[in-house]
Amino acid sequence: MEATIALRLPRDAASVPVIRQMLDSSLDALGVQRQIREDIQLLLSEACSNVIKHAASSDDYMVRTELCHDRCVIKVVDEGQGFDFTGIHRAAPSAESGRGLQIMEALADKVRFDKREENGSIVCLEKELRFDENAPGESLLLSDELELR
């Protein structure tokens, strides 16, 4: 089984709790461990907040999440001007803002930033899923993997 949630959202702070709740409800129903769900919520919030703050030329953005086997892959796509990923500024640990990219790098198993051919950027975040004991996600998402063992 694979599960995909894809939404085009307005570039508005009110959109962040909507996608967070939808994804968390799905992960909870599958029995993903609470700490992993909390990490994913924070990853999603940081990526969406960056779009809302920085993708000024865009009216909306896309969030696509894919749950497949033991992975959650989040792609946040904007149509703004994009930015130079090679010169990312690192905020001080005590800074009150500007630490979003560092938080994403600390919580995600993989982080990738891509510039789109047309305007915009894609932030791709991957997180390994761990399940509570006897969780439905183990049999649903991992079924192909378990059959191969």
XYZ file of C-alpha atoms in Angstrom:
149
model
C 0.000 0.000 0.000
C 1.035 3.550 -0.695
C -0.784 6.617 0.571
C -0.508 10.090 -0.929
C -1.881 13.388 0.307
C -1.489 16.310 -2.077
C -2.877 19.773 -1.461
C -2.548 23.123 -3.164
C -2.742 25.639 -0.343
C -2.976 29.421 -0.137
C 0.246 31.109 0.956
C -1.314 31.902 4.315
C -0.264 30.874 7.829
C -3.739 29.396 8.387
C -2.927 26.669 5.825
C -0.171 25.108 7.945
C -2.363 23.597 10.687
C -4.665 22.140 8.012
C -1.985 20.054 6.305
C -0.376 19.199 9.655
C -3.664 17.816 10.996
C -4.427 15.859 7.823
C -1.019 14.207 7.777
C -0.933 13.561 11.526
C -4.391 11.965 11.442
C -3.229 9.623 8.676
C -0.026 8.722 10.506
C -1.921 8.184 13.764
C -4.453 5.892 12.050
C -1.557 3.805 10.737
C -0.043 3.582 14.231
C 3.115 5.610 13.625
C 4.935 6.256 16.891
C 4.110 9.576 18.513
C 7.680 10.964 18.491
C 8.000 10.288 14.765
C 4.641 12.011 14.146
C 5.765 15.033 16.160
C 9.030 15.227 14.202
C 7.101 15.077 10.916
C 4.708 17.809 12.069
C 7.625 20.089 12.916
C 9.370 19.316 9.612
C 6.195 20.116 7.707
C 5.618 23.326 9.685
C 9.145 24.592 9.048
C 9.033 23.867 5.311
C 5.587 25.463 4.886
C 6.503 28.469 7.031
C 9.547 29.126 4.827
C 7.312 29.232 1.760
C 4.831 31.555 3.461
C 7.608 33.928 4.558
C 9.888 33.847 1.536
C 8.047 32.866 -1.688
C 6.671 36.370 -2.163
C 5.740 36.140 -5.840
C 3.478 33.123 -5.353
C -0.148 33.058 -4.234
C -0.168 29.390 -3.303
C 2.037 26.368 -2.775
C 1.768 22.598 -3.016
C 2.388 20.020 -0.318
C 2.661 16.392 -1.351
C 3.235 13.656 1.186
C 3.843 10.043 0.296
C 3.745 7.170 2.745
C 5.383 4.113 1.271
C 6.906 1.182 3.083
C 8.822 2.633 6.031
C 9.169 6.201 4.694
C 7.295 9.467 4.798
C 8.372 11.764 1.971
C 7.244 15.384 2.114
C 7.631 17.713 -0.866
C 6.802 21.385 -0.459
C 6.721 23.155 -3.815
C 6.469 26.899 -4.327
C 6.411 29.097 -7.404
C 8.396 31.978 -5.925
C 11.760 33.290 -7.081
C 13.673 30.433 -5.469
C 16.896 30.900 -3.548
C 20.524 29.856 -3.619
C 20.730 26.695 -1.536
C 24.523 26.683 -1.573
C 24.752 29.902 0.428
C 22.293 29.041 3.180
C 22.943 31.186 6.243
C 23.232 29.328 9.548
C 21.542 31.124 12.435
C 23.072 31.050 15.892
C 21.530 28.433 18.215
C 20.225 31.231 20.429
C 18.575 33.117 17.521
C 14.821 33.573 17.791
C 14.293 33.044 14.062
C 16.150 31.727 11.038
C 16.745 28.220 12.394
C 14.158 26.413 10.236
C 16.634 24.804 7.857
C 18.778 23.611 10.751
C 15.720 22.116 12.438
C 14.797 20.300 9.223
C 18.327 18.938 8.852
C 18.326 17.757 12.478
C 14.957 15.946 12.312
C 14.819 14.537 8.783
C 16.713 11.491 7.601
C 17.225 13.203 4.224
C 16.796 16.829 3.185
C 17.053 18.004 -0.399
C 16.525 21.451 -1.904
C 15.891 21.734 -5.629
C 15.384 24.746 -7.841
C 12.574 24.242 -10.336
C 13.239 24.843 -14.047
C 10.570 27.501 -14.003
C 10.231 29.728 -10.930
C 10.241 28.213 -7.502
C 11.803 25.658 -5.239
C 11.134 22.172 -3.933
C 12.013 21.130 -0.403
C 12.060 17.348 -0.073
C 12.136 15.832 3.417
C 12.284 12.132 4.250
C 11.648 10.506 7.592
C 11.732 6.820 8.468
C 8.478 5.610 9.978
C 8.402 3.502 13.132
C 5.191 1.912 14.289
C 3.577 1.070 17.599
C 3.285 -2.644 18.322
C 0.625 -4.358 16.159
C -0.081 -1.102 14.310
C -2.097 -1.348 11.079
C 0.670 0.497 9.233
C 3.007 -2.450 9.715
C 0.777 -4.781 7.723
C -0.466 -2.145 5.256
C 2.662 -0.150 4.385
C 5.270 -2.804 5.047
C 3.380 -5.758 3.504
C 5.568 -5.958 0.376
C 8.708 -5.678 2.492
C 7.551 -8.397 4.913
C 6.731 -10.772 2.043
C 10.260 -10.365 0.681
C 11.877 -11.374 3.985
